[in-house]
């Protein structure tokens, strides 16, 4: 028999009775590579709780450039702003590492659950505070740390969320996530590969030396990990 899929960790912090009240409103969905969850200005019709895979939220600039604002894996959820009254997304949100298997819930039902249950509200607000802390840390990291350090941090975060040593990744996509030129990604990935920390070919990255990659990353990796876990 296949191994049962682990529960989303945010949902798993709820008491069984509270989770039981939410589950009838949820459906299991699987997102494929680059499947879009929200477009900028689009309605927050559903919220998503990943159980495997990774969802990315990216900010789009007027000139077409983009950079990742948040990565969401089994530790969190997409669409949490609906609990604060938002009805539209400000970012493009899509599947980064597939298959991304999620529990999906209508945003209106989720917002109602937050209003009606102090326990659900406490869990969600704690997550919102963690997201705000991580966003502040990533903003500082993007200003103060090198592309090599930030790339190592980002790969470690993907590794944590994906649950596998190998996942699809192109130079173009990594450049978008880090907000750098594609040529910068080529040099950075080459440096990490030459050090034996990763292999990177045919659109796939494999983590070969986890401890070495952690040593190559900036201090923000551990700070972010400790905030969201």
Short mmCIF file of C-alpha atoms in Angstrom, two decimals:
data_model
loop_
_atom_site.label_atom_id
_atom_site.label_comp_id
_atom_site.label_asym_id
_atom_site.label_seq_id
_atom_site.Cartn_x
_atom_site.Cartn_y
_atom_site.Cartn_z
CA UNK A 1 0.00 0.00 0.00
CA UNK A 2 1.21 3.57 -0.67
CA UNK A 3 2.58 5.53 2.26
CA UNK A 4 -0.12 7.81 3.70
CA UNK A 5 0.47 11.47 2.93
CA UNK A 6 1.44 13.43 6.06
CA UNK A 7 -0.96 16.11 7.21
CA UNK A 8 -0.18 19.76 6.60
CA UNK A 9 1.70 20.86 9.72
CA UNK A 10 -0.37 23.99 10.27
CA UNK A 11 -3.55 21.92 10.27
CA UNK A 12 -1.94 19.26 12.45
CA UNK A 13 -1.49 21.78 15.26
CA UNK A 14 -5.29 22.02 15.59
CA UNK A 15 -7.05 19.82 18.14
CA UNK A 16 -8.68 16.82 16.40
CA UNK A 17 -12.18 18.17 17.03
CA UNK A 18 -11.35 21.51 15.37
CA UNK A 19 -9.66 19.82 12.42
CA UNK A 20 -12.67 17.53 12.10
CA UNK A 21 -14.94 20.56 11.70
CA UNK A 22 -12.77 21.93 8.88
CA UNK A 23 -12.20 18.75 6.88
CA UNK A 24 -15.76 18.48 5.46
CA UNK A 25 -15.14 21.85 3.75
CA UNK A 26 -11.88 20.64 2.15
CA UNK A 27 -11.05 18.79 -1.04
CA UNK A 28 -7.77 17.13 -1.97
CA UNK A 29 -6.17 18.66 -5.07
CA UNK A 30 -2.84 18.15 -6.83
CA UNK A 31 -1.03 21.05 -8.51
CA UNK A 32 1.30 20.44 -11.43
CA UNK A 33 4.43 22.39 -12.43
CA UNK A 34 3.69 26.14 -12.69
CA UNK A 35 -0.05 25.67 -12.09
CA UNK A 36 -1.30 29.11 -11.02
CA UNK A 37 -3.26 29.42 -7.78
CA UNK A 38 -3.76 33.21 -7.81
CA UNK A 39 -2.96 36.00 -10.25
CA UNK A 40 -2.20 39.57 -9.08
CA UNK A 41 -5.56 41.19 -8.48
CA UNK A 42 -7.32 37.84 -8.76
CA UNK A 43 -9.93 36.62 -6.31
CA UNK A 44 -8.90 34.57 -3.30
CA UNK A 45 -11.55 31.97 -3.99
CA UNK A 46 -9.80 29.15 -2.11
CA UNK A 47 -7.05 28.69 0.45
CA UNK A 48 -4.49 25.89 0.06
CA UNK A 49 -2.72 23.78 2.68
CA UNK A 50 0.18 21.89 1.03
CA UNK A 51 0.93 18.38 2.26
CA UNK A 52 3.75 17.80 -0.25
CA UNK A 53 5.49 20.07 -2.74
CA UNK A 54 6.07 23.82 -2.74
CA UNK A 55 4.01 26.87 -3.72
CA UNK A 56 5.69 30.22 -4.49
CA UNK A 57 4.33 33.75 -4.26
CA UNK A 58 6.18 36.18 -6.54
CA UNK A 59 5.94 39.94 -6.90
CA UNK A 60 5.74 41.16 -10.52
CA UNK A 61 7.23 44.51 -11.50
CA UNK A 62 6.01 46.76 -14.29
CA UNK A 63 8.98 45.87 -16.51
CA UNK A 64 8.21 42.15 -16.28
CA UNK A 65 10.83 41.25 -13.72
CA UNK A 66 9.84 39.23 -10.67
CA UNK A 67 11.19 37.96 -7.36
CA UNK A 68 9.91 35.50 -4.81
CA UNK A 69 8.13 37.01 -1.81
CA UNK A 70 7.29 33.75 -0.07
CA UNK A 71 7.70 30.01 -0.39
CA UNK A 72 4.97 27.82 1.09
CA UNK A 73 5.32 24.13 1.84
CA UNK A 74 3.73 21.64 4.23
CA UNK A 75 4.45 24.01 7.13
CA UNK A 76 1.95 26.66 6.01
CA UNK A 77 -0.80 27.80 3.69
CA UNK A 78 -1.55 29.98 0.68
CA UNK A 79 -4.29 32.59 1.00
CA UNK A 80 -3.94 33.30 4.71
CA UNK A 81 -4.71 37.01 4.10
CA UNK A 82 -8.34 36.00 3.54
CA UNK A 83 -8.52 35.56 7.32
CA UNK A 84 -7.72 39.27 7.65
CA UNK A 85 -10.45 40.40 5.26
CA UNK A 86 -8.56 40.32 1.95
CA UNK A 87 -10.47 39.07 -1.06
CA UNK A 88 -7.80 39.47 -3.76
CA UNK A 89 -4.18 38.42 -4.17
CA UNK A 90 -1.37 40.95 -4.59
CA UNK A 91 1.08 38.38 -5.97
CA UNK A 92 1.20 35.61 -8.53
CA UNK A 93 1.06 32.35 -6.62
CA UNK A 94 1.86 29.07 -8.33
CA UNK A 95 3.21 25.55 -7.89
CA UNK A 96 7.00 25.62 -7.67
CA UNK A 97 7.86 21.99 -6.83
CA UNK A 98 5.39 19.42 -8.17
CA UNK A 99 3.39 17.44 -7.54
CA UNK A 100 2.04 19.74 -4.87
CA UNK A 101 -0.69 17.87 -3.03
CA UNK A 102 -2.92 20.18 -1.02
CA UNK A 103 -6.06 20.40 1.01
CA UNK A 104 -8.17 23.14 -0.61
CA UNK A 105 -10.90 25.03 1.24
CA UNK A 106 -13.22 27.86 0.12
CA UNK A 107 -11.76 31.10 1.44
CA UNK A 108 -15.15 32.21 2.77
CA UNK A 109 -15.48 29.04 4.85
CA UNK A 110 -11.92 29.44 6.12
CA UNK A 111 -12.50 33.09 7.13
CA UNK A 112 -15.71 32.06 8.91
CA UNK A 113 -13.85 29.34 10.84
CA UNK A 114 -11.27 31.90 11.97
CA UNK A 115 -14.02 34.25 13.16
CA UNK A 116 -15.99 31.55 14.96
CA UNK A 117 -13.24 29.54 16.66
CA UNK A 118 -10.72 31.08 19.02
CA UNK A 119 -8.53 28.01 18.66
CA UNK A 120 -8.40 28.23 14.86
CA UNK A 121 -7.85 31.98 15.11
CA UNK A 122 -4.91 31.56 17.48
CA UNK A 123 -3.22 29.04 15.16
CA UNK A 124 -3.76 31.18 12.08
CA UNK A 125 -2.64 34.42 13.74
CA UNK A 126 0.49 32.72 15.05
CA UNK A 127 1.25 31.67 11.49
CA UNK A 128 0.60 35.22 10.21
CA UNK A 129 3.09 36.57 12.76
CA UNK A 130 5.67 34.02 11.59
CA UNK A 131 5.09 34.99 7.95
CA UNK A 132 5.64 38.66 8.79
CA UNK A 133 8.87 37.84 10.63
CA UNK A 134 10.12 35.77 7.70
CA UNK A 135 9.23 38.51 5.19
CA UNK A 136 11.25 41.06 7.20
CA UNK A 137 14.21 38.68 7.42
CA UNK A 138 14.12 37.93 3.67
CA UNK A 139 13.97 41.64 2.82
CA UNK A 140 17.10 42.25 4.88
CA UNK A 141 18.77 39.15 3.44
CA UNK A 142 18.16 40.29 -0.12
CA UNK A 143 19.86 43.61 0.65
CA UNK A 144 22.79 42.42 2.74
CA UNK A 145 23.86 38.94 1.62
CA UNK A 146 25.58 37.68 -1.50
CA UNK A 147 23.89 35.80 -4.32
CA UNK A 148 25.83 32.65 -3.36
CA UNK A 149 24.58 32.78 0.24
CA UNK A 150 21.00 33.54 -0.79
CA UNK A 151 21.01 30.77 -3.39
CA UNK A 152 22.21 28.26 -0.78
CA UNK A 153 19.48 29.45 1.59
CA UNK A 154 16.79 29.14 -1.06
CA UNK A 155 17.90 25.64 -2.09
CA UNK A 156 17.87 24.52 1.55
CA UNK A 157 14.35 25.87 2.00
CA UNK A 158 13.21 23.99 -1.12
CA UNK A 159 14.92 20.84 0.16
CA UNK A 160 13.11 21.12 3.50
CA UNK A 161 9.72 21.58 1.86
CA UNK A 162 10.04 19.20 -1.07
CA UNK A 163 11.08 16.23 1.06
CA UNK A 164 13.33 14.91 -1.70
CA UNK A 165 16.99 15.41 -2.61
CA UNK A 166 16.20 16.11 -6.27
CA UNK A 167 13.69 18.55 -7.71
CA UNK A 168 13.15 20.40 -11.02
CA UNK A 169 14.78 23.82 -11.34
CA UNK A 170 15.84 25.91 -14.34
CA UNK A 171 18.33 28.80 -14.43
CA UNK A 172 15.53 31.14 -15.50
CA UNK A 173 13.26 30.12 -12.66
CA UNK A 174 15.99 30.38 -10.02
CA UNK A 175 16.88 33.85 -11.35
CA UNK A 176 13.24 34.89 -10.90
CA UNK A 177 13.12 33.51 -7.37
CA UNK A 178 16.31 35.31 -6.31
CA UNK A 179 15.65 38.50 -8.28
CA UNK A 180 19.00 38.33 -10.12
CA UNK A 181 20.18 38.01 -13.71
CA UNK A 182 20.34 34.57 -15.28
CA UNK A 183 24.10 34.98 -15.74
CA UNK A 184 24.44 35.45 -11.98
CA UNK A 185 22.60 32.16 -11.39
CA UNK A 186 24.95 30.37 -13.80
CA UNK A 187 27.99 31.55 -11.84
CA UNK A 188 26.42 30.89 -8.43
CA UNK A 189 25.16 27.41 -9.28
CA UNK A 190 28.53 26.61 -10.81
CA UNK A 191 30.29 27.62 -7.60
CA UNK A 192 28.03 25.40 -5.47
CA UNK A 193 28.42 22.51 -7.90
CA UNK A 194 32.22 22.85 -8.05
CA UNK A 195 32.25 22.64 -4.25
CA UNK A 196 30.36 19.33 -4.43
CA UNK A 197 27.31 20.72 -2.65
CA UNK A 198 24.84 20.20 -5.51
CA UNK A 199 24.57 18.79 -9.00
CA UNK A 200 22.65 20.85 -11.50
CA UNK A 201 21.85 19.64 -15.00
CA UNK A 202 18.95 19.04 -17.39
CA UNK A 203 16.66 21.26 -15.33
CA UNK A 204 17.19 19.22 -12.13
CA UNK A 205 19.06 20.09 -8.97
CA UNK A 206 20.21 17.46 -6.50
CA UNK A 207 21.37 18.25 -2.99
CA UNK A 208 24.60 16.26 -2.48
CA UNK A 209 26.08 17.75 0.70
CA UNK A 210 23.40 19.13 3.01
CA UNK A 211 25.83 20.10 5.78
CA UNK A 212 28.09 21.87 3.30
CA UNK A 213 25.16 23.75 1.80
CA UNK A 214 24.11 24.91 5.28
CA UNK A 215 27.65 26.17 5.87
CA UNK A 216 27.52 28.07 2.55
CA UNK A 217 24.18 29.73 3.36
CA UNK A 218 23.81 32.95 5.29
CA UNK A 219 22.51 33.07 8.86
CA UNK A 220 19.01 33.73 7.51
CA UNK A 221 18.41 30.09 6.64
CA UNK A 222 18.48 28.98 10.29
CA UNK A 223 16.56 32.07 11.42
CA UNK A 224 13.77 31.46 8.92
CA UNK A 225 13.68 27.71 9.59
CA UNK A 226 13.34 28.28 13.33
CA UNK A 227 10.54 30.81 12.79
CA UNK A 228 8.29 28.65 10.62
CA UNK A 229 8.82 25.26 12.29
#
